[in-house]
PDB file of C-alpha atoms and ligand atoms in Angstrom:
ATOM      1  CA  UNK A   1     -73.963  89.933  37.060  1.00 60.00           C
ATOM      2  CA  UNK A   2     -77.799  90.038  36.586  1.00 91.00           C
ATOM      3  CA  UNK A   3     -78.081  93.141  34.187  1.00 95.00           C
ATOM      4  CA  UNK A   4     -77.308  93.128  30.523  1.00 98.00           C
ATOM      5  CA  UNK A   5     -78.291  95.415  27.694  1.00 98.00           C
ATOM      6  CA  UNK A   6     -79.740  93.938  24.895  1.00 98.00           C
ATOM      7  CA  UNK A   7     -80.726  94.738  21.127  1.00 98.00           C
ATOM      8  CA  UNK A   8     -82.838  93.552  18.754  1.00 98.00           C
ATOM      9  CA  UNK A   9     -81.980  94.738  15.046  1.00 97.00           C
ATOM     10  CA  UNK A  10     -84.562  94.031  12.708  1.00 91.00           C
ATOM     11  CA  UNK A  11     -85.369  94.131   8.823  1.00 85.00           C
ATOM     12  CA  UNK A  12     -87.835  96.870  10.331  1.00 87.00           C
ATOM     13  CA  UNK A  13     -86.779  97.945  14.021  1.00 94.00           C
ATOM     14  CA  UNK A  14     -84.083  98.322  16.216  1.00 97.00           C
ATOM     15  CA  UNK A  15     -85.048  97.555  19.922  1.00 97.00           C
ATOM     16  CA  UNK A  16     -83.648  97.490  23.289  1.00 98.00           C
ATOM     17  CA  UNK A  17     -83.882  97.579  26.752  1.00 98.00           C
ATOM     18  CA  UNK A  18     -82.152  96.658  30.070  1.00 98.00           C
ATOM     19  CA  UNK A  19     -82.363  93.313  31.352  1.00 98.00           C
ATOM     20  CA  UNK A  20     -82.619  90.899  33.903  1.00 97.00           C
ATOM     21  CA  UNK A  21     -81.072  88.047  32.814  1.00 97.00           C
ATOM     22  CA  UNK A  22     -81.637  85.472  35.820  1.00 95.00           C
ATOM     23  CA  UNK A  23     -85.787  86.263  36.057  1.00 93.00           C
ATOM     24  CA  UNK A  24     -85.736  87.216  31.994  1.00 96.00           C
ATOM     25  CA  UNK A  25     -87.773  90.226  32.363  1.00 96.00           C
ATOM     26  CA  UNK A  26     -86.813  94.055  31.021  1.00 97.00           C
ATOM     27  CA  UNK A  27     -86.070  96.600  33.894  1.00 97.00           C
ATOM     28  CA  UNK A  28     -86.552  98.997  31.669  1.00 97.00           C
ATOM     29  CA  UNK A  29     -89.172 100.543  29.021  1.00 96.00           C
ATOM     30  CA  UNK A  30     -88.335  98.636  25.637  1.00 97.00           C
ATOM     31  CA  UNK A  31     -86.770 101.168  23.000  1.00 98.00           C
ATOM     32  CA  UNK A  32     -87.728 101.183  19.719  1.00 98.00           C
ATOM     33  CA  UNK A  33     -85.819 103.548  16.492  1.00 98.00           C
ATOM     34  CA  UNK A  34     -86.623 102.491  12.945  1.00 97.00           C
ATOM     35  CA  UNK A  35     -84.078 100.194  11.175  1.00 97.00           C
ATOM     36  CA  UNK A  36     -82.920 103.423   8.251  1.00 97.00           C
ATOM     37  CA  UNK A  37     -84.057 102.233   4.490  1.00 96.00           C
ATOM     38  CA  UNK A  38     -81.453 100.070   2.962  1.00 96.00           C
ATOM     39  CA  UNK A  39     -80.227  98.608   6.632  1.00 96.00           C
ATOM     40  CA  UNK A  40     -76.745  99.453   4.914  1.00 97.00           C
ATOM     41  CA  UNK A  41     -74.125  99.125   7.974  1.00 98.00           C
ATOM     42  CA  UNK A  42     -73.141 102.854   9.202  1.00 98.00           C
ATOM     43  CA  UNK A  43     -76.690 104.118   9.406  1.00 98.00           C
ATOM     44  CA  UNK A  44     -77.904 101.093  11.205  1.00 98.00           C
ATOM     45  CA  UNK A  45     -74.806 101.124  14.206  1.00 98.00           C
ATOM     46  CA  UNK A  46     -75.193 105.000  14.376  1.00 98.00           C
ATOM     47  CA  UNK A  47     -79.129 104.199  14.851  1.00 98.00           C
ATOM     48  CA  UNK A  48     -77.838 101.371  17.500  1.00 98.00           C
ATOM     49  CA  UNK A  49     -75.719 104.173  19.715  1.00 98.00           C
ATOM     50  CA  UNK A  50     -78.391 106.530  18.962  1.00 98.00           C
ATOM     51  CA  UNK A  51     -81.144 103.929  20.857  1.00 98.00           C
ATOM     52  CA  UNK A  52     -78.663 103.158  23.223  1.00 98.00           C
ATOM     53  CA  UNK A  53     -78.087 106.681  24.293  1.00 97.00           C
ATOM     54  CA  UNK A  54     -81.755 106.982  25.115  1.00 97.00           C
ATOM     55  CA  UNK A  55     -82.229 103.891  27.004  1.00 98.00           C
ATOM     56  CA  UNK A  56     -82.016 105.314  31.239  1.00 96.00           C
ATOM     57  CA  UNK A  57     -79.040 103.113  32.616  1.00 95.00           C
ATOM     58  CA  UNK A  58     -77.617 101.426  29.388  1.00 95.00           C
ATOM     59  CA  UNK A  59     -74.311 103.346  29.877  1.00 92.00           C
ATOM     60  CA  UNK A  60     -73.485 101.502  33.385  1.00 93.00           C
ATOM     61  CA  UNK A  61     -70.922  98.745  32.882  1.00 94.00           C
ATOM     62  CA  UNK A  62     -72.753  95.706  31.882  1.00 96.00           C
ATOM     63  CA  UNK A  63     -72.695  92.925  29.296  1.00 96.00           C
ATOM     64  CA  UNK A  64     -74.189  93.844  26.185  1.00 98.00           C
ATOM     65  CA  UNK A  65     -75.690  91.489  23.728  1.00 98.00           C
ATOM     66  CA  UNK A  66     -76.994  92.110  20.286  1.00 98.00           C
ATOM     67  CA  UNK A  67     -79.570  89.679  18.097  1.00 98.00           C
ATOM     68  CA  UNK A  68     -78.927  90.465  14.351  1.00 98.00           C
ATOM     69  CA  UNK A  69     -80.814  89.813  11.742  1.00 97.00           C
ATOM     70  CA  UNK A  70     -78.201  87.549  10.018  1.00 97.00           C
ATOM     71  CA  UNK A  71     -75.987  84.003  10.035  1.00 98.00           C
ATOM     72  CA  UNK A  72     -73.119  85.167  12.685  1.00 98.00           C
ATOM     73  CA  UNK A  73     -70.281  83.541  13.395  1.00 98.00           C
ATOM     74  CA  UNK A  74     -67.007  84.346  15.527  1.00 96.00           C
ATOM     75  CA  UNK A  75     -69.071  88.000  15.353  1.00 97.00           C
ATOM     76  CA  UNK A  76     -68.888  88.480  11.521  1.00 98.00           C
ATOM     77  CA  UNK A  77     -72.282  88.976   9.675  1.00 98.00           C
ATOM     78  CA  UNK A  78     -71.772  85.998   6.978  1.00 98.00           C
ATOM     79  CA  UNK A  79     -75.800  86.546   5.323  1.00 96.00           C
ATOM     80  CA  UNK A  80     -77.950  89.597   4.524  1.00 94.00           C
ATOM     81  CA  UNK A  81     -81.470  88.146   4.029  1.00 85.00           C
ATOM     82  CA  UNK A  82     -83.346  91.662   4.648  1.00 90.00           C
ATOM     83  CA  UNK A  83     -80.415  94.215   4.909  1.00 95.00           C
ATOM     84  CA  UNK A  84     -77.967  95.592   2.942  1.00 97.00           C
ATOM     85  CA  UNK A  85     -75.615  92.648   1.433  1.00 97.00           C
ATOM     86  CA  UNK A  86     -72.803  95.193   2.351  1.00 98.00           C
ATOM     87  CA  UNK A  87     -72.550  92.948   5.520  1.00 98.00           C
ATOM     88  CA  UNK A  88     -72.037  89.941   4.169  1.00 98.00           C
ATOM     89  CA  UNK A  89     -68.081  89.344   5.673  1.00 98.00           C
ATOM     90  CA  UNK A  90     -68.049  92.311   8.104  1.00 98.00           C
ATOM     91  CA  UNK A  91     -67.179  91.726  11.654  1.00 98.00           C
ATOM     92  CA  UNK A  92     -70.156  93.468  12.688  1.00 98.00           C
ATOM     93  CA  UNK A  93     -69.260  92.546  15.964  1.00 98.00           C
ATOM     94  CA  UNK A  94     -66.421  94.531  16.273  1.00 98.00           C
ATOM     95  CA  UNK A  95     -67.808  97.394  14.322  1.00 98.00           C
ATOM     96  CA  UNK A  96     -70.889  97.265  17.308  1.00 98.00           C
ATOM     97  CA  UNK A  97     -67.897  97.227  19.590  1.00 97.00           C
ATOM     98  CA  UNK A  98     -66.107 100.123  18.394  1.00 98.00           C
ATOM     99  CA  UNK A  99     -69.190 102.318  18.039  1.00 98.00           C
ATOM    100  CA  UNK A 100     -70.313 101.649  21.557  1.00 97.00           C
ATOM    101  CA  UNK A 101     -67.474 101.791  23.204  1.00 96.00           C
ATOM    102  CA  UNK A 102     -67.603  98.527  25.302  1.00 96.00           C
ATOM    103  CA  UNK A 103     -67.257  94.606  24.224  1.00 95.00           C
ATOM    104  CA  UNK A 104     -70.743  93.220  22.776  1.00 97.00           C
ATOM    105  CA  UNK A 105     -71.422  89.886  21.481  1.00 98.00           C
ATOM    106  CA  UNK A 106     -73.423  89.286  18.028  1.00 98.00           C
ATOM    107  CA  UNK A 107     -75.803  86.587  17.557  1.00 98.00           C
ATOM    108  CA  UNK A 108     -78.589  85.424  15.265  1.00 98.00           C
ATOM    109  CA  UNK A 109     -81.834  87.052  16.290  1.00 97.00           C
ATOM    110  CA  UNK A 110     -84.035  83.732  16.337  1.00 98.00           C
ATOM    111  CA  UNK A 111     -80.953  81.963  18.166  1.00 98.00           C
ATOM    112  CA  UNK A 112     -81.546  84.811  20.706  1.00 98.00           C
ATOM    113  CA  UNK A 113     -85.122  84.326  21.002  1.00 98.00           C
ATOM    114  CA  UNK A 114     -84.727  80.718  20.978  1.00 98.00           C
ATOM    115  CA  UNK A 115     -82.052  80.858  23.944  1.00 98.00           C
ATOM    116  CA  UNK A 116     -84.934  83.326  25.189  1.00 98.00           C
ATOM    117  CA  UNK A 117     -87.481  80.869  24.991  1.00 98.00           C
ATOM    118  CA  UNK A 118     -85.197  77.575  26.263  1.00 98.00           C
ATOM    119  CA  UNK A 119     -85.022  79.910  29.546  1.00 97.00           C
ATOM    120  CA  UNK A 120     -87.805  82.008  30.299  1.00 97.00           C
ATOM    121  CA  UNK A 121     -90.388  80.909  28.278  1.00 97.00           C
ATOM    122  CA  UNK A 122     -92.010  77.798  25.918  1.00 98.00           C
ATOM    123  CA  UNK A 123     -89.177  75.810  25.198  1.00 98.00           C
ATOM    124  CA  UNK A 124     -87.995  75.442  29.502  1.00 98.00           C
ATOM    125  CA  UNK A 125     -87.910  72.109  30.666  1.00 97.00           C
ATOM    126  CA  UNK A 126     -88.699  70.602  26.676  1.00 98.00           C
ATOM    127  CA  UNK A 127     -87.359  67.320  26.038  1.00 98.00           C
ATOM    128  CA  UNK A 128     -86.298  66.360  22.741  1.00 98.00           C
ATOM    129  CA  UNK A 129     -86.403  68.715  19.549  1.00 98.00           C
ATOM    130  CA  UNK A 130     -87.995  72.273  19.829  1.00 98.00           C
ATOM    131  CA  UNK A 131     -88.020  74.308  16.283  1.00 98.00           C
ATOM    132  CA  UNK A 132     -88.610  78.029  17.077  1.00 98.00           C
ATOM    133  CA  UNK A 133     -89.355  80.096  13.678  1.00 98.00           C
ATOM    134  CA  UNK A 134     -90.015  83.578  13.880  1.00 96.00           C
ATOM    135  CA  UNK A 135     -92.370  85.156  11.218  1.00 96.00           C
ATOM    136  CA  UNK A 136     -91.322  88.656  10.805  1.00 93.00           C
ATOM    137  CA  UNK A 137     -89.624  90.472   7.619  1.00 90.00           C
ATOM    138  CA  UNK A 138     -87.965  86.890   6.504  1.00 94.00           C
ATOM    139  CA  UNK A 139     -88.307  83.639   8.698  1.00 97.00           C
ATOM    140  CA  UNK A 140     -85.578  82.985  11.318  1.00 97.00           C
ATOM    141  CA  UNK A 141     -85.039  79.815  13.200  1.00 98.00           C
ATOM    142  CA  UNK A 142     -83.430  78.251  16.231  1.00 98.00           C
ATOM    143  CA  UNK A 143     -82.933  74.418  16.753  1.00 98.00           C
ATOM    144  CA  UNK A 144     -82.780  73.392  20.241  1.00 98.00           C
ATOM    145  CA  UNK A 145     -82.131  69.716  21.371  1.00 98.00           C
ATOM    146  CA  UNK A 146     -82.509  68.588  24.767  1.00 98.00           C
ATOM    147  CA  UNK A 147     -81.412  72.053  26.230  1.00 96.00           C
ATOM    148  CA  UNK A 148     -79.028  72.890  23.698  1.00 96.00           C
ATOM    149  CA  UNK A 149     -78.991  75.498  21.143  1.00 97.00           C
ATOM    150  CA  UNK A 150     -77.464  74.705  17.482  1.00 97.00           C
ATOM    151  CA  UNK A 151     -76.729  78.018  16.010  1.00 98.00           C
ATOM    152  CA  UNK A 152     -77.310  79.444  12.471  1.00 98.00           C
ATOM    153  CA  UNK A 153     -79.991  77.260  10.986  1.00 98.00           C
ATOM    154  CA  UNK A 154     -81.642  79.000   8.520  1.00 98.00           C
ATOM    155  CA  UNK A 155     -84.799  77.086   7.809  1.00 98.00           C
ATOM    156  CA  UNK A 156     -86.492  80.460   6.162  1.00 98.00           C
ATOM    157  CA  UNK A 157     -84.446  79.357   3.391  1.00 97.00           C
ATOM    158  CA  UNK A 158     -85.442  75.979   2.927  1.00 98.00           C
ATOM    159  CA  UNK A 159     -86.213  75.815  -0.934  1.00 97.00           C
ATOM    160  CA  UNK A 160     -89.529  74.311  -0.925  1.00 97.00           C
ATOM    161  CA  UNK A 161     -91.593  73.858  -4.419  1.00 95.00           C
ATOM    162  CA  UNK A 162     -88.933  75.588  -6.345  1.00 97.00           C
ATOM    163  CA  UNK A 163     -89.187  78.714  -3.612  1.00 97.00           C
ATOM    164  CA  UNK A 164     -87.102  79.953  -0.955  1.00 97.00           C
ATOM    165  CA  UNK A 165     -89.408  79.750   2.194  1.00 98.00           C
ATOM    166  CA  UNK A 166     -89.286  82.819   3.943  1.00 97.00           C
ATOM    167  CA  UNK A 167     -90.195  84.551   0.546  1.00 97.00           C
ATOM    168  CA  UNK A 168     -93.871  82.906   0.305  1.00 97.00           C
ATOM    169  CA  UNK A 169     -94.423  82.411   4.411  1.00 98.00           C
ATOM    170  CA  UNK A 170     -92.894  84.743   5.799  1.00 97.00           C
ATOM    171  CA  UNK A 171     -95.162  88.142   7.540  1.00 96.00           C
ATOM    172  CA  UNK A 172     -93.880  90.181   4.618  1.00 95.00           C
ATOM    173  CA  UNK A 173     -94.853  88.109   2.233  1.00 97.00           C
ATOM    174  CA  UNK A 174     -98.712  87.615   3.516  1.00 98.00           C
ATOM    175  CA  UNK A 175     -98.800  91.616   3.725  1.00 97.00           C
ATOM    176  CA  UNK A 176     -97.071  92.084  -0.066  1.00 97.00           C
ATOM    177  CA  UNK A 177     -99.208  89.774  -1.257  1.00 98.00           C
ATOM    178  CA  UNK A 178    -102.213  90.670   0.820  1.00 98.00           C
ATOM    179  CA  UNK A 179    -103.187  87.111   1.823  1.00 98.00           C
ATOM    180  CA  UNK A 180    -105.974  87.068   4.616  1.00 98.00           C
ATOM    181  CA  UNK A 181    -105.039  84.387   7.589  1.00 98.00           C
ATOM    182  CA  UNK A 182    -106.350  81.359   5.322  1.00 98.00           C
ATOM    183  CA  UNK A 183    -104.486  82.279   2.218  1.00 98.00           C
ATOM    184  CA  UNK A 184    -101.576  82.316   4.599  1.00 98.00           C
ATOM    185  CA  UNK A 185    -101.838  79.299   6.724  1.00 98.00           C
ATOM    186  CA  UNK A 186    -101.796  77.223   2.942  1.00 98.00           C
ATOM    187  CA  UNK A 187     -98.143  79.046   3.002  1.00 98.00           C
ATOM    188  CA  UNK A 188     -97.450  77.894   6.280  1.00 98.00           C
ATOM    189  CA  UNK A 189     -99.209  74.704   6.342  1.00 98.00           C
ATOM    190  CA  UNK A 190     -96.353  73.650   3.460  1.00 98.00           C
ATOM    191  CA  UNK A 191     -93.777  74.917   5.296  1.00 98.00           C
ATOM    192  CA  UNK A 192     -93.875  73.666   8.945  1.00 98.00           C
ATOM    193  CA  UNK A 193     -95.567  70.068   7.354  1.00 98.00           C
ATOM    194  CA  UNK A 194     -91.905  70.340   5.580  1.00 98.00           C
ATOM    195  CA  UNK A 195     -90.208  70.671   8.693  1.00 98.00           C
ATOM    196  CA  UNK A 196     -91.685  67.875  10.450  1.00 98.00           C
ATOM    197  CA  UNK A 197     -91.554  65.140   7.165  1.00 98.00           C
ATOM    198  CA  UNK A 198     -87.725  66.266   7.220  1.00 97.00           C
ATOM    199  CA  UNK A 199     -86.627  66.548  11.489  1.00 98.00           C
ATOM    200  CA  UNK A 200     -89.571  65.355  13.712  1.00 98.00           C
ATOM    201  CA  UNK A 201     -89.869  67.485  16.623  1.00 98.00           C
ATOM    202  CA  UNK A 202     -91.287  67.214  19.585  1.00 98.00           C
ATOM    203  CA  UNK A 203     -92.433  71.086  19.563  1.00 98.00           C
ATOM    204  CA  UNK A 204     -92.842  74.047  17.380  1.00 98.00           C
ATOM    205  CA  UNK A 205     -92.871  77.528  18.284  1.00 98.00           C
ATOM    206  CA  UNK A 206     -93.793  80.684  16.843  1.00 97.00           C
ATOM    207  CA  UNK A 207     -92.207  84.158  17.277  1.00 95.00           C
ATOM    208  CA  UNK A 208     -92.468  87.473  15.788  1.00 89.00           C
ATOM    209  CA  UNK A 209     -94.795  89.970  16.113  1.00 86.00           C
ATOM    210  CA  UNK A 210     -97.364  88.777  14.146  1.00 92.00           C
ATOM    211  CA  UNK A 211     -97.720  85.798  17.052  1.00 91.00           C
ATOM    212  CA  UNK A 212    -100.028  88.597  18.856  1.00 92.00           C
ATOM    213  CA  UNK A 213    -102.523  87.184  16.009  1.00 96.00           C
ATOM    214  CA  UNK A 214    -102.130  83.677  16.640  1.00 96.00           C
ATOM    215  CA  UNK A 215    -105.720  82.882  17.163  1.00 97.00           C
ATOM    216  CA  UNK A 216    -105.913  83.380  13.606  1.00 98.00           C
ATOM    217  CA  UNK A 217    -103.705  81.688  11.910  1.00 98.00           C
ATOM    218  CA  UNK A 218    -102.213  78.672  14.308  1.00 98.00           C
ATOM    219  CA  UNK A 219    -105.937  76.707  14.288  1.00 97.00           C
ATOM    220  CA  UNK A 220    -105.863  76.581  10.768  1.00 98.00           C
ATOM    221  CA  UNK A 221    -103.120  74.423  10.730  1.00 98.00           C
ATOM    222  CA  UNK A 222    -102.676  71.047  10.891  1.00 98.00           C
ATOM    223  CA  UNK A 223     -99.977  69.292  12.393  1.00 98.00           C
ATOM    224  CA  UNK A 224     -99.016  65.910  14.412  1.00 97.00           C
ATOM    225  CA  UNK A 225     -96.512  68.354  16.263  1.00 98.00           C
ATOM    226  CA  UNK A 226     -97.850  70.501  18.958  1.00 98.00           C
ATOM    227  CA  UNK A 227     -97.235  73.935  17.913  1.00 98.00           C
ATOM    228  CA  UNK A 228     -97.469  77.022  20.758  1.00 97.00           C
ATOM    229  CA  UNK A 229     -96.811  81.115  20.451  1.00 96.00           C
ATOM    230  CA  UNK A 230     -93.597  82.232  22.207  1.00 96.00           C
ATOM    231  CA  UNK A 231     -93.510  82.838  25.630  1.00 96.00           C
ATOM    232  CA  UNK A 232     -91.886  86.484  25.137  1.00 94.00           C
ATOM    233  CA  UNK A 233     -92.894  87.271  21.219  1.00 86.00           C
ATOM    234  CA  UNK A 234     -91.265  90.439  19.794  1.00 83.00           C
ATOM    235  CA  UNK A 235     -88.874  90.683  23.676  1.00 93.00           C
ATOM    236  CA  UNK A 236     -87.289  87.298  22.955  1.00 95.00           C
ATOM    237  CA  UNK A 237     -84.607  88.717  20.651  1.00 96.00           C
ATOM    238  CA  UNK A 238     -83.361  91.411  23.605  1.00 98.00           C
ATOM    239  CA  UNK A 239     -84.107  88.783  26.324  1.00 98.00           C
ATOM    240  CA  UNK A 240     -82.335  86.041  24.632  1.00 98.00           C
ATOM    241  CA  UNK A 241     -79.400  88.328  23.353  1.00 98.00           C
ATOM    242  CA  UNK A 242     -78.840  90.018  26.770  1.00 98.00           C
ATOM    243  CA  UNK A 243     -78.871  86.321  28.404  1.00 98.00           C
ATOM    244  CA  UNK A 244     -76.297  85.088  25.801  1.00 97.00           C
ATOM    245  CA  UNK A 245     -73.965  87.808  26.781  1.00 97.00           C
ATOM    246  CA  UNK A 246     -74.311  87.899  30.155  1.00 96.00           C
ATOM    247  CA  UNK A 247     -73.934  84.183  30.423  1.00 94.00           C
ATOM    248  CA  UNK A 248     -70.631  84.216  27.905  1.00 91.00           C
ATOM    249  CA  UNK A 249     -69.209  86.627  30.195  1.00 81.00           C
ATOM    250  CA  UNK A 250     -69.312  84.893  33.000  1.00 77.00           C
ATOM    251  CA  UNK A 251     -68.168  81.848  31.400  1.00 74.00           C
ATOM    252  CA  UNK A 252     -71.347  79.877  32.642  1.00 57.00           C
ATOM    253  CA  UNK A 253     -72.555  79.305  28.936  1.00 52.00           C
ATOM    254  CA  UNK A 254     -70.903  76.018  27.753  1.00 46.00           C
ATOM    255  CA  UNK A 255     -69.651  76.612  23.977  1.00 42.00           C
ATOM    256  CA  UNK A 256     -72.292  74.534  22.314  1.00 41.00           C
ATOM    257  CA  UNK A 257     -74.664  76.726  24.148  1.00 47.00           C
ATOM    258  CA  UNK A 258     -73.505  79.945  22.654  1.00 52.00           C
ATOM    259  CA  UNK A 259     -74.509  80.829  19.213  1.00 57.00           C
ATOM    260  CA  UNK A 260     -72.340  82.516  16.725  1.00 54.00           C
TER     261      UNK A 260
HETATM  262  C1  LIG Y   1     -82.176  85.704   7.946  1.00 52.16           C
HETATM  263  C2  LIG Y   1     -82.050  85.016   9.290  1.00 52.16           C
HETATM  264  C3  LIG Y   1     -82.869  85.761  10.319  1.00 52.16           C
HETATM  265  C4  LIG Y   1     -84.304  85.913   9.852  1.00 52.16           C
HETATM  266  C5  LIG Y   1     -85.145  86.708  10.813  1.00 52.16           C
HETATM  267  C6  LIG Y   1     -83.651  85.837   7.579  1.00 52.16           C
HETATM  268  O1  LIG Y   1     -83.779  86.532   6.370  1.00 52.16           O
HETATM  269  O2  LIG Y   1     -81.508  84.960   6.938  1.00 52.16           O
HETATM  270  O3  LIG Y   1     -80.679  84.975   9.682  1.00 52.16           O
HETATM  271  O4  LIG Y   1     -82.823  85.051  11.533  1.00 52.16           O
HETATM  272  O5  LIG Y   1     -84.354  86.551   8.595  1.00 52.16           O
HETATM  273  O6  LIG Y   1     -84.664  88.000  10.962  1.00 52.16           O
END
């Protein structure tokens, strides 16, 4: 099976599209529907089968994978960084389930876009340690060592100077506390120096949409690790999500391999 659906559900936007999972590329137009104020659980899955209903050819049989905006494990939401901490406990992935009518699997979006990234894009063919941090509404991360994924790390929370991280680096943050790109390389500067004194990788990557913007703000810092923009940027998430599922389904995903 070489199509899956997949989602991306966001702090801000809910996102999908039809994919093919062995070239990594989107068959169809990516669909976008605002996440609804609050990101409290029913209005966000009715918003999910609402994008889904729109997307030409999601409705065929197919895997369907969802990235989610939270720590998930055996499918139940266990964090709510920048939704509604009504999650916290749900099985989310069964509630996706039931709503859509068909079997999905859950994952963490930056484990997505790292298992994304470890396939189609800047972390193939790495040796060693690749961090991938995405710089959105909070700061996800995925840790991959030699070609495997280790799910839920949640370096965005790394308290660092008393703060937790993704509240004074993340994209939000920089636009809340209208920082220009210097301003917020300092932020990130202290953060991804952090990361390297503590795990010493061999590569960094940077998601989220803001990566469109690199050329501003990835010069200004300065690093021993080599640190690139991701391959697929603001697709990783349905790329990555829509791999994991289709690969879980046809058992070719070794366990360690697949997050939540
Ligand atoms: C969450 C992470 C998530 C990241 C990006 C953080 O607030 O704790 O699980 O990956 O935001 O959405």
């Amino acid at each position: 099976m070489t199509h899956a659906l997949g989602i991306d559900i966001g702090g801000t936007g809910i996102k999908g599209a039809v994919v093919d999972t062995l070239g990594g590329t989107l068959l169809t137009d990516r669909r976008k529907l605002l996440t609804p104020a609050g990101g409290e659980p029913r209005p966000m899955i009715d918003t999910a089968v609402e994008l889904v209903a729109g997307i030409p050819g999601a409705q065929e049989p197919m895997p369907v994978g969802i990235a989610f905006p939270t720590i998930v494990k055996r499918g139940r939401t266990l964090s709510a960084g920048n939704i509604s901490s009504a999650w916290i406990g749900l099985d989310g992935q069964a509630m996706f389930a039931a709503a859509l009518g068909r079997p999905v699997l859950l994952v963490n979006d930056a484990d997505a876009a790292g298992y994304a990234e470890l396939h189609f894009g800047a972390a193939k063919d790495v040796p060693g340690l690749v961090i991938l941090t995405t710089l959105g509404t909070g700061i996800g991360s995925a840790f991959i060592y030699d070609g495997v994924l280790v799910p839920n790390t949640e370096f965005g929370f790394l308290e660092i100077d008393g703060e937790i991280a993704e509240a004074r680096a993340s994209y939000r943050a920089k636009e809340q506390d209208e920082l220009d790109w210097e301003q917020w390389a300092k932020r990130l500067q202290r953060f991804y120096t952090h990361l390297e004194r503590v795990f010493s990788p061999d590569l960094f990557i940077v998601g989220g949409g803001v990566s469109k913007h690199a050329d501003e703000f990835l010069p200004l810092l300065r690093l021993s690790t080599p640190i690139v923009t991701a391959t697929h940027r603001n697709n990783a998430g349905i790329l990555g999500a829509a791999a994991i599922a289709a690969a879980a389904i046809a058992g070719a995903a070794p366990a360690e391999r697949r997050p939540g």
